[in-house]
Tab-separated table of C-alpha atoms and ligand atoms in Angstrom:
chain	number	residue	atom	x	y	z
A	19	UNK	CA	-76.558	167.278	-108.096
A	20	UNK	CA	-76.052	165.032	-105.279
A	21	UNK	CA	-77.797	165.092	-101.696
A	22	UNK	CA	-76.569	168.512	-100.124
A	23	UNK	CA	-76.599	166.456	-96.263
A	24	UNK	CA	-72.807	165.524	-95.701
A	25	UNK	CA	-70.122	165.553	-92.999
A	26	UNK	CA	-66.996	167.546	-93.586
A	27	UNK	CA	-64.006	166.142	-91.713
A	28	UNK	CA	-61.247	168.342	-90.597
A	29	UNK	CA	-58.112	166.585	-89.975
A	30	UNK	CA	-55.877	169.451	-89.193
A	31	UNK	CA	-58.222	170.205	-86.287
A	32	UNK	CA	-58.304	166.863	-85.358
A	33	UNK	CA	-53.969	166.881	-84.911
A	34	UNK	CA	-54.930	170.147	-82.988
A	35	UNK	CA	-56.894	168.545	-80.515
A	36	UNK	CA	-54.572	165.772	-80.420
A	37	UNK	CA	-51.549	167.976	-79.673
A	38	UNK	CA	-54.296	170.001	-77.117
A	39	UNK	CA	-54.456	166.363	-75.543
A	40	UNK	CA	-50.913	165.843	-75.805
A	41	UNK	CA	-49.812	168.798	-74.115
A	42	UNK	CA	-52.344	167.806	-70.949
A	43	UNK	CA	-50.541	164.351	-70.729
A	44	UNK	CA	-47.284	165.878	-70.244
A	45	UNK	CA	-44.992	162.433	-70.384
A	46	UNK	CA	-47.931	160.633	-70.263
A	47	UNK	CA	-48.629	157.900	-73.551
A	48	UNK	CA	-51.534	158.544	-75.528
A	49	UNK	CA	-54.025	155.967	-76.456
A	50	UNK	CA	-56.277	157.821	-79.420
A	51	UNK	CA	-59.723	156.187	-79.293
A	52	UNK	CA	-61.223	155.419	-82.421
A	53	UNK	CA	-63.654	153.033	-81.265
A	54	UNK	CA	-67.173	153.510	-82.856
A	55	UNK	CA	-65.412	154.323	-86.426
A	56	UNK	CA	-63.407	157.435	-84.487
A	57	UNK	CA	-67.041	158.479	-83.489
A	58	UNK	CA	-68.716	158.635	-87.123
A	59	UNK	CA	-65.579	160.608	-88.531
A	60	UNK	CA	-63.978	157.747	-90.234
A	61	UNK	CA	-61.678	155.384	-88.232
A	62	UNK	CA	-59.065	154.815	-90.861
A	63	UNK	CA	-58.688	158.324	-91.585
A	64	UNK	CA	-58.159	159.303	-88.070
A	65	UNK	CA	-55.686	156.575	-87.389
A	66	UNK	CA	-54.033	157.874	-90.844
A	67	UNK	CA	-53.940	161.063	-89.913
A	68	UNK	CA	-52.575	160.424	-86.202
A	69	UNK	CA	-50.386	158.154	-87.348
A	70	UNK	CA	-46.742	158.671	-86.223
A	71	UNK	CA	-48.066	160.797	-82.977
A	72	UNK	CA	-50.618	158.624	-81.291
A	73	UNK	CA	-48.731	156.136	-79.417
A	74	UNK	CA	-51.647	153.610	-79.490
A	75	UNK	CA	-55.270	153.471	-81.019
A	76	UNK	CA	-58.417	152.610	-78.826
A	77	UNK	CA	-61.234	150.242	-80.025
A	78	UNK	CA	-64.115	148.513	-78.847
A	79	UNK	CA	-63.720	145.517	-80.466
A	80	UNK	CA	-61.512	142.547	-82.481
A	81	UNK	CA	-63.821	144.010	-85.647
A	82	UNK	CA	-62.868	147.083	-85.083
A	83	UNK	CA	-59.325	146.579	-84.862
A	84	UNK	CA	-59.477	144.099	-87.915
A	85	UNK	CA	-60.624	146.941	-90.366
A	86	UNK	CA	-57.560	149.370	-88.876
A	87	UNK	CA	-55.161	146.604	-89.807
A	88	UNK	CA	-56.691	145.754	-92.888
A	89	UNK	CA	-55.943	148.954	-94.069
A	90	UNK	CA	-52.266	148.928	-93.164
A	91	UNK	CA	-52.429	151.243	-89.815
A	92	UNK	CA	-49.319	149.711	-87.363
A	93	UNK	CA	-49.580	152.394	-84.734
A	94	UNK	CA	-50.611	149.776	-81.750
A	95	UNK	CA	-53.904	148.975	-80.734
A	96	UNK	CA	-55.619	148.221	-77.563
A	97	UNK	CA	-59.244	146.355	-77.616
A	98	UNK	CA	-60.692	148.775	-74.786
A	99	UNK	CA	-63.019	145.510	-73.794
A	100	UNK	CA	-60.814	142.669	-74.802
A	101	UNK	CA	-62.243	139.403	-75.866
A	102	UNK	CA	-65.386	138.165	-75.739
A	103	UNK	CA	-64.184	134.600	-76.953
A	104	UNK	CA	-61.007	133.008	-76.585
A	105	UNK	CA	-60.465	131.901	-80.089
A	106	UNK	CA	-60.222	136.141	-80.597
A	107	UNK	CA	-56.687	135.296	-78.778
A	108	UNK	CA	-55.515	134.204	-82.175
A	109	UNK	CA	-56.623	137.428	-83.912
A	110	UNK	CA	-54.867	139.288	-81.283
A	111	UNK	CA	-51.705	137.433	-81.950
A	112	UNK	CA	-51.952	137.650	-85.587
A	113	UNK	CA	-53.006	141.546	-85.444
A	114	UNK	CA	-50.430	142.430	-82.903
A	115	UNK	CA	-52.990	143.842	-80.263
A	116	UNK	CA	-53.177	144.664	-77.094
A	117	UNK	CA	-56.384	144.177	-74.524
A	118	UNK	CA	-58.061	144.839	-71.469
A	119	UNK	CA	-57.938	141.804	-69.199
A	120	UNK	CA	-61.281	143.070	-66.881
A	121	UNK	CA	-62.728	139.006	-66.103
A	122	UNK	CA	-61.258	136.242	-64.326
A	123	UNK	CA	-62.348	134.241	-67.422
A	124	UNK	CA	-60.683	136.158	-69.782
A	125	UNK	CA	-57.353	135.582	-67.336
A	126	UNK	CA	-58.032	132.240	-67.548
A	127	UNK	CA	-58.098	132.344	-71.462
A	128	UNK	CA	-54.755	134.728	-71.555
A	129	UNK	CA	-53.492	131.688	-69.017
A	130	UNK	CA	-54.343	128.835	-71.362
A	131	UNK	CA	-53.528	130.758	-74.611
A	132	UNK	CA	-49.966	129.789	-76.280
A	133	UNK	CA	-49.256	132.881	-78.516
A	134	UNK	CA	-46.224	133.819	-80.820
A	135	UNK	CA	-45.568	137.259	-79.631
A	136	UNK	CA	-45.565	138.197	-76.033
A	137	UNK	CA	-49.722	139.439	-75.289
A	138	UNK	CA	-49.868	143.239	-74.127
A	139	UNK	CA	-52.150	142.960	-71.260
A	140	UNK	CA	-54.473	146.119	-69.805
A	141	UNK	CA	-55.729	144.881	-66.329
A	142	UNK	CA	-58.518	146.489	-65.110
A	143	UNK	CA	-59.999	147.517	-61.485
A	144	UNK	CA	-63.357	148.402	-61.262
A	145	UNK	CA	-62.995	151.330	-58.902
A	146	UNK	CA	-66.330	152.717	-58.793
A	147	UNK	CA	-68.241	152.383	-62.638
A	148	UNK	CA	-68.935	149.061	-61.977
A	149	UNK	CA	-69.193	147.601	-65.394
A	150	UNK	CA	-66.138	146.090	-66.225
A	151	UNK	CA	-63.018	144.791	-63.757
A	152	UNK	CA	-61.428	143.440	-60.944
A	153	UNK	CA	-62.797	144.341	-57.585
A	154	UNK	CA	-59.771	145.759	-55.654
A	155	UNK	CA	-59.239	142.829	-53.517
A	156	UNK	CA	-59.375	140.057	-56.449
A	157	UNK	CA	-56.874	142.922	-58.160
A	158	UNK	CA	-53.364	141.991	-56.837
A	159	UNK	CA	-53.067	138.277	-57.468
A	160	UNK	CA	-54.847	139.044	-60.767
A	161	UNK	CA	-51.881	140.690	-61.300
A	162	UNK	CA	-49.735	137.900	-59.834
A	163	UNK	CA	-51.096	135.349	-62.425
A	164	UNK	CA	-51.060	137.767	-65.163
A	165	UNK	CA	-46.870	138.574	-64.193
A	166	UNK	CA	-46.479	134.884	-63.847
A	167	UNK	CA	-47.378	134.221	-67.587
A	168	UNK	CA	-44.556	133.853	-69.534
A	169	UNK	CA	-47.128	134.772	-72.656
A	170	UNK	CA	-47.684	138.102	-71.397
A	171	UNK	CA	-45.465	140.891	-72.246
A	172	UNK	CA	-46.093	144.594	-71.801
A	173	UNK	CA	-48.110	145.054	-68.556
A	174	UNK	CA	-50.907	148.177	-67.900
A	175	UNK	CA	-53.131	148.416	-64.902
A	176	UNK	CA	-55.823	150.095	-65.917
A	177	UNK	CA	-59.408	152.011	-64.062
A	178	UNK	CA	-62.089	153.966	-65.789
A	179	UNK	CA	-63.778	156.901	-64.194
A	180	UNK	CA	-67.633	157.126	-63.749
A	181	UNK	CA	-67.814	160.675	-62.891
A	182	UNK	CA	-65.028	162.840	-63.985
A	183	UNK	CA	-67.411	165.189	-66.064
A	184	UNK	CA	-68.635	166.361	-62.329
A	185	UNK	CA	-65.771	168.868	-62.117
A	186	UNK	CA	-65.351	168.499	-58.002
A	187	UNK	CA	-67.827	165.602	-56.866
A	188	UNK	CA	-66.210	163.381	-54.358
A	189	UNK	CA	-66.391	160.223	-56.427
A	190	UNK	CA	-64.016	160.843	-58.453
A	191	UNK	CA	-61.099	161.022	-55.761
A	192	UNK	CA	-62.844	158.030	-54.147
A	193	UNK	CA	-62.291	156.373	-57.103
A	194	UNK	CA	-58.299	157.645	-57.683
A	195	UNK	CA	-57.207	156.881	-54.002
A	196	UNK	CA	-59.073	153.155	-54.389
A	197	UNK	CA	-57.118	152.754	-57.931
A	198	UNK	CA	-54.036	154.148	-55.775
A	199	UNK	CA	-54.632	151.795	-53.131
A	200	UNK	CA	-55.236	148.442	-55.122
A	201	UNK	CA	-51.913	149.540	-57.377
A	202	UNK	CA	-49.717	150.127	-54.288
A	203	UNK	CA	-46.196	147.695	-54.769
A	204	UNK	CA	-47.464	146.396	-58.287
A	205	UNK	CA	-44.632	147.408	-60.642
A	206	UNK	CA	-46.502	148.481	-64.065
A	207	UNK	CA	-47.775	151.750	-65.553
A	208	UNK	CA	-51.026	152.914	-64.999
A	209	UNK	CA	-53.828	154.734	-66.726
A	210	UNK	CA	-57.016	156.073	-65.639
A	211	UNK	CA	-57.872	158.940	-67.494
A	212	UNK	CA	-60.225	159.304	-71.030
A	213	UNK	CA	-61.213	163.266	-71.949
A	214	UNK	CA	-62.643	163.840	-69.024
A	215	UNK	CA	-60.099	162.612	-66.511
A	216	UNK	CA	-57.188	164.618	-68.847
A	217	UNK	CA	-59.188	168.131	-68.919
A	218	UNK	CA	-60.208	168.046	-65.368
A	219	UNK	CA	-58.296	165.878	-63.082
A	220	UNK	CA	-54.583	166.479	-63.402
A	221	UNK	CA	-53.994	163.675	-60.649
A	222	UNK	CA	-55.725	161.343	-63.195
A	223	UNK	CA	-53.128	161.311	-66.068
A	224	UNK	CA	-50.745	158.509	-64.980
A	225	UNK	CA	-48.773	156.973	-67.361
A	226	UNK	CA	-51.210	157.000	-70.284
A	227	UNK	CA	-54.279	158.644	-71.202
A	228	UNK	CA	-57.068	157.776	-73.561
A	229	UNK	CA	-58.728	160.230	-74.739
A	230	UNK	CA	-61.895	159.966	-77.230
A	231	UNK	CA	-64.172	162.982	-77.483
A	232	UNK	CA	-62.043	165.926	-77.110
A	233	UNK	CA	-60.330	165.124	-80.222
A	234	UNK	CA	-62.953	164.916	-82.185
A	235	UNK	CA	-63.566	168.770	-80.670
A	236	UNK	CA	-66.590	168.213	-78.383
A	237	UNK	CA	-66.046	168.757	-74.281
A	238	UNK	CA	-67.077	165.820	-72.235
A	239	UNK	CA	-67.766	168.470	-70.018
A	240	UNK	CA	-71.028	170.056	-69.231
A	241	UNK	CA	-69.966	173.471	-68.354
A	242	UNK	CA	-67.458	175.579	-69.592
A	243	UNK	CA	-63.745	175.132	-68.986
A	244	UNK	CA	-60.534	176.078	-70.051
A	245	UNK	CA	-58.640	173.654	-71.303
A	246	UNK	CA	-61.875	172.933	-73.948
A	247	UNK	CA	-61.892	175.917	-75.283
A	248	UNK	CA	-58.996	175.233	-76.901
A	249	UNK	CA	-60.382	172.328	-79.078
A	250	UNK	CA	-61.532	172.934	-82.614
A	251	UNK	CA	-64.538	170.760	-83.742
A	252	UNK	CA	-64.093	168.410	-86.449
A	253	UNK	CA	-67.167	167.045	-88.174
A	254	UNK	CA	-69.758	170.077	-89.857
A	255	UNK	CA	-72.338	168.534	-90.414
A	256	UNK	CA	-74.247	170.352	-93.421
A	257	UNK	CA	-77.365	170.447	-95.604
A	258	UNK	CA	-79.278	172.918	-97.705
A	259	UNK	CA	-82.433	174.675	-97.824
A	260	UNK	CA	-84.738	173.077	-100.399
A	261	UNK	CA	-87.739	174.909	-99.940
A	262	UNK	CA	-88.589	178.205	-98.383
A	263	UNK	CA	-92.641	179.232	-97.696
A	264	UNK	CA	-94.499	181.912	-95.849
A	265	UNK	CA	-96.803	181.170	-92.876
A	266	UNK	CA	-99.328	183.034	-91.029
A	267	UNK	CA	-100.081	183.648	-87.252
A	268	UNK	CA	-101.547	180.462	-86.089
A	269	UNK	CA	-100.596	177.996	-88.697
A	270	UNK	CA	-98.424	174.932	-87.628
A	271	UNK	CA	-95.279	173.115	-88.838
A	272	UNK	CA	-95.081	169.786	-89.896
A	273	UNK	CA	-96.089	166.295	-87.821
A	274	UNK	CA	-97.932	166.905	-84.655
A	275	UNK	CA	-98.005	170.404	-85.367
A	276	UNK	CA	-95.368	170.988	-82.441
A	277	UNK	CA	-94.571	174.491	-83.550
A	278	UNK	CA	-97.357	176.865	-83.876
A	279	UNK	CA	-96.497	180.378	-85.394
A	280	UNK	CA	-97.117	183.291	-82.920
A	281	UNK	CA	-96.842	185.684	-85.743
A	282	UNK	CA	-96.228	185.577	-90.113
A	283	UNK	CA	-92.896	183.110	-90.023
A	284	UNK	CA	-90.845	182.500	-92.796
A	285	UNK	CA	-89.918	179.022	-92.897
A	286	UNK	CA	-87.275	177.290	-94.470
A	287	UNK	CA	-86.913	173.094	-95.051
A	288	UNK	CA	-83.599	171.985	-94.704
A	289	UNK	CA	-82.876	168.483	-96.197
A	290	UNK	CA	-81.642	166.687	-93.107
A	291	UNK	CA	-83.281	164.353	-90.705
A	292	UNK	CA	-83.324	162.085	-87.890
A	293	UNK	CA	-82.210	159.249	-90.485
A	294	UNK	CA	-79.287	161.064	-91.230
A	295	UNK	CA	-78.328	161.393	-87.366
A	296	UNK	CA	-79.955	164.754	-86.608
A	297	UNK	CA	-81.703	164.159	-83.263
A	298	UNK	CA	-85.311	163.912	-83.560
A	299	UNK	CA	-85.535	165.025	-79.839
A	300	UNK	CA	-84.394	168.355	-80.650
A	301	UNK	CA	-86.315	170.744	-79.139
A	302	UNK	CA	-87.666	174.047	-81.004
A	303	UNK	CA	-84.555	176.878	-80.580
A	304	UNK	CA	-82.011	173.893	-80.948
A	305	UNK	CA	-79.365	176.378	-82.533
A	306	UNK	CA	-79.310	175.860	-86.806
A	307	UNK	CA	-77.179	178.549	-88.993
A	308	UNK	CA	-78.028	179.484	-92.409
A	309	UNK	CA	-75.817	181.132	-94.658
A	310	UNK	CA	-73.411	181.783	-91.940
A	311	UNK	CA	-76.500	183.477	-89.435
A	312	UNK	CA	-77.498	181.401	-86.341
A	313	UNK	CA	-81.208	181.021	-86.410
A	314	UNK	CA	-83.415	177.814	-84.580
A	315	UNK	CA	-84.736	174.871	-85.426
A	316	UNK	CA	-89.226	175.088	-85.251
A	317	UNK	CA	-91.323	171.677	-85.486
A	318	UNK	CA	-90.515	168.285	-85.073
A	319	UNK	CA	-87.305	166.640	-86.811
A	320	UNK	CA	-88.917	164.431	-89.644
A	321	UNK	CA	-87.100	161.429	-90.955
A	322	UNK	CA	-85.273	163.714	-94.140
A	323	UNK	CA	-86.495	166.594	-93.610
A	324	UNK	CA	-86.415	169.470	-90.459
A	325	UNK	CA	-87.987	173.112	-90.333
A	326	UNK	CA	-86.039	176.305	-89.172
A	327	UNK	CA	-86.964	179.817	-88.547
A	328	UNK	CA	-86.409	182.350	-91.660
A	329	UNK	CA	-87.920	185.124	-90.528
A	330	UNK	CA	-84.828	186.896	-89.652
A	331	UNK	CA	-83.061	185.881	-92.888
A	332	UNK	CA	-85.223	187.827	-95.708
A	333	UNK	CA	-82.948	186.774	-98.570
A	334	UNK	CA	-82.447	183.122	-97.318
A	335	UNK	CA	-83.415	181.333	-100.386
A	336	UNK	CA	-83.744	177.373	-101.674
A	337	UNK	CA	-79.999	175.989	-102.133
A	338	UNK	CA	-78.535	177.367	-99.687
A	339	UNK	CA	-76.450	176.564	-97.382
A	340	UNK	CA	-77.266	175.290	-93.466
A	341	UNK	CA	-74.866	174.359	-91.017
A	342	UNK	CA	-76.426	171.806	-88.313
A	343	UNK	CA	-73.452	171.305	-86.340
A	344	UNK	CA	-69.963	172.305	-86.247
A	345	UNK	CA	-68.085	175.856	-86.182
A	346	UNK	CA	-70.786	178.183	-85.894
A	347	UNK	CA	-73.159	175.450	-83.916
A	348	UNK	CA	-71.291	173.625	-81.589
A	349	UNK	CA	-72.635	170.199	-81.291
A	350	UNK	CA	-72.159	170.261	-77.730
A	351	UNK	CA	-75.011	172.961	-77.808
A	352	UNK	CA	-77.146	170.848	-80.032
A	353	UNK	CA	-76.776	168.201	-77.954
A	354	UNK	CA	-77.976	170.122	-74.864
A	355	UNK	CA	-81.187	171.359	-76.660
A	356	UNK	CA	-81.814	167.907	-77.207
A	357	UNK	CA	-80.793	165.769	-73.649
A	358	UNK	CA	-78.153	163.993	-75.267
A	359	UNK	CA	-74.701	164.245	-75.445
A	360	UNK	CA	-72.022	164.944	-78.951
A	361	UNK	CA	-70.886	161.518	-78.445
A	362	UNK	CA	-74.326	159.978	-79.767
A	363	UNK	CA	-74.793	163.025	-82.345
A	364	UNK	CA	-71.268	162.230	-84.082
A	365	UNK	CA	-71.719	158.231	-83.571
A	366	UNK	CA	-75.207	158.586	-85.035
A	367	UNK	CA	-74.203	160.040	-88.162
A	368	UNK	CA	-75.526	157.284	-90.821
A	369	UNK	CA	-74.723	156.224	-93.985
A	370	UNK	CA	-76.661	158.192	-96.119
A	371	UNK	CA	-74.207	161.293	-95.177
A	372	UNK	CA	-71.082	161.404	-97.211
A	373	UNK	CA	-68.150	161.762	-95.008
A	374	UNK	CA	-65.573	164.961	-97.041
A	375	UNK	CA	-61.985	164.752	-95.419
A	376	UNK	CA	-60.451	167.932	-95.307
A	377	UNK	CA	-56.920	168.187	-94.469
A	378	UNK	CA	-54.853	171.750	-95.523
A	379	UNK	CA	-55.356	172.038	-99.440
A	380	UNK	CA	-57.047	168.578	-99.970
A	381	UNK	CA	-60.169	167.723	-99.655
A	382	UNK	CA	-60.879	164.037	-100.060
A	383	UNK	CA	-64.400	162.851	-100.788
A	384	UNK	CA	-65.697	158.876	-99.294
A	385	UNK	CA	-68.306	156.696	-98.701
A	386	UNK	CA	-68.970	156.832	-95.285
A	387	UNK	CA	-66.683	154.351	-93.123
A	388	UNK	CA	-64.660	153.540	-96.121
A	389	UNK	CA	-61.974	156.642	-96.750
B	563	PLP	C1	-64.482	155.203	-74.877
B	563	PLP	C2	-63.417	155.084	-73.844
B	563	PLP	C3	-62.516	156.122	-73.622
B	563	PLP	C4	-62.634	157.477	-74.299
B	563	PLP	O1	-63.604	158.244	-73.620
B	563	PLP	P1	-63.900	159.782	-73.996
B	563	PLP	O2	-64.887	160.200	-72.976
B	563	PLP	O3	-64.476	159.774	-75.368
B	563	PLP	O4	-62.612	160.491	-73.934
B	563	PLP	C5	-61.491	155.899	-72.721
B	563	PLP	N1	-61.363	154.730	-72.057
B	563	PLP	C6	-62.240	153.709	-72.238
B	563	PLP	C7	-62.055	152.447	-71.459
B	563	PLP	C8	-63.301	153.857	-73.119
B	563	PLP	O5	-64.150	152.846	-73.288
């Protein structure tokens, strides 16, 4: 009998959401991003299993990319941050990467640098997040000294969006006209949009997108919306019951004794906790199912262990089965019950969970981060 906490990893539904994405982007190129080890769902596997569709594969960093090629993915690769040294210029040439160019010092370094292959180069304007990038009027001979390189090949120019989850706040076209504006003459594709931008700003998509989230099946989007309904989630994240008890009126679950029964409660302890990823901020009616039923979480989130409500499900009994996110519980909702967002609740998953790839017929069991 092993640990009954584990993450089951749909890859058909993952090529759904890519072709979802796919269809959104029109002509645009598609950058998958599988930074974050494809946001707890296995980085190689994704890259696998979007291999011959994705046109390139996102990550944050020269590790990152390292461990794709390592295990003999081709598919190209951007380094969404590029260097942080300029000895990594050497692993990009080896690896065959391409990378942001968002610093004058990292232009200097692509300047200096004396590669084999011609380096793919994503310049960057910071039109707005202010975080990473050229301001718009450093962005044109930036560009200049980047064309003039005869080291640098393929050319992108690149923004990032710091709102485009506010479906009509002003910033967001603020921040597409400046991008617009700073581009204007510069002969090179462009790309603005992640999940966000490609669900909800049509004038965002460009030349390629990069989307993350939405094909893992999560919305970057607060609110409903059409074009994320069509997603299918990817990671269930499951447990088991191992203990069921009886409480009366009055009596209180667990550390702090958040949750106080208002009447008899049936309670059942799932074996899943905050050190498996679950988020200890979850507040009591944070959506759980059991057996198939939706029910809600009661009392704190303890490290392995978290309570839920059984007094609807009589015959709910040790062993079995609880769904914490997924297809009945969208981790979108558990996220809201617990002021975060899926992005941390799928990158939080840790180790101790057993990542189960599930693809058609086969289901393929790993270590998680190692498929
Ligand atoms: C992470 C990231 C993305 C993907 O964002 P999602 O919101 O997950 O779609 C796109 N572009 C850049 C530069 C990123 O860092």
């Amino acid at each position: 009998m092993t640990r009954p906490t584990r993450a089951g990893i749909d890859l058909d539904a993952l090529r759904h959401n890519f072709a979802v994405a796919r269809k959104l982007a029109g002509a645009a190129r598609t950058v998958a991003v599988v930074k974050a080890n494809g946001y707890g769902h296995g980085a190689v596997a994704v890259a696998r299993a979007l291999a011959g569709t994705a046109d390139a594969l996102g990550v944050a960093c020269i590790e990152e990319a390292q461990e794709l090629r390592e295990s003999g993915i081709r598919t190209p690769i951007l380094l969404l941050e590029g260097v942080v040294a300029p000895d990594e210029l050497a692993l990009v040439d080896r690896l065959a990467l391409a990378m942001v160019v968002h610093s004058r010092e990292q232009l200097e370094w692509v300047r200096a640098a004396r590669p084999a292959r011609p380096l793919a180069c994503w310049l960057k304007l910071d039109s707005g997040m202010h975080r990473l990038g050229f301001t718009a009027d450093a962005f044109a001979a930036a560009h200049a000294a980047l064309a003039q390189c005869p080291q640098v090949g393929d050319l992108v120019l690149m923004t990032h969006l710091a709102r485009a989850d506010e479906l009509d706040h002003p910033y967001t076209h603020r921040q597409l006209a400046l991008f617009a504006q700073a581009c204007a003459g510069l002969a090179a594709r462009r790309s603005l949009a992640s999940s966000a931008g490609l669900l909800a700003w049509p004038a965002a998509i460009a030349d390629w997108v990069r989307p993350g989230i939405m094909l893992y099946g999560a919305s970057p989007l607060p609110q409903a919306h059409p074009a994320a309904t069509r997603l299918r989630p990817v990671m269930t994240l499951e447990s088991a019951l191992i203990a069921v008890r009886d409480l009366q009126a009055g009596e209180s679950i667990g550390y702090g004794g958040r949750f106080v029964c208002e009447h008899p409660t049936r309670v059942g302890v799932v074996a899943a906790g905050y050190a498996d990823g679950y988020p200890r901020h979850a507040r009591d009616g944070t959506p759980v199912a059991v057996n198939g039923q939706l029910t809600r979480l009661i009392g704190r989130v303890s490290m392995d262990m978290l309570t839920v409500d059984l007094t609807g499900l009589p015959h709910a009994r040790s062993g079995d089965p609880v769904e914490l996110w997924g297809t009945q519980v969208s981790a979108n909702a558990v996220a809201a019950a617990s002021d975060t967002i899926p992005y941390q609740l799928f990158t939080g998953v840790s180790r101790r969970v057993q990542l189960i790839y599930r693809a058609g017929e086969t289901a393929l069991a790993s270590a998680n981060g190692d498929p």
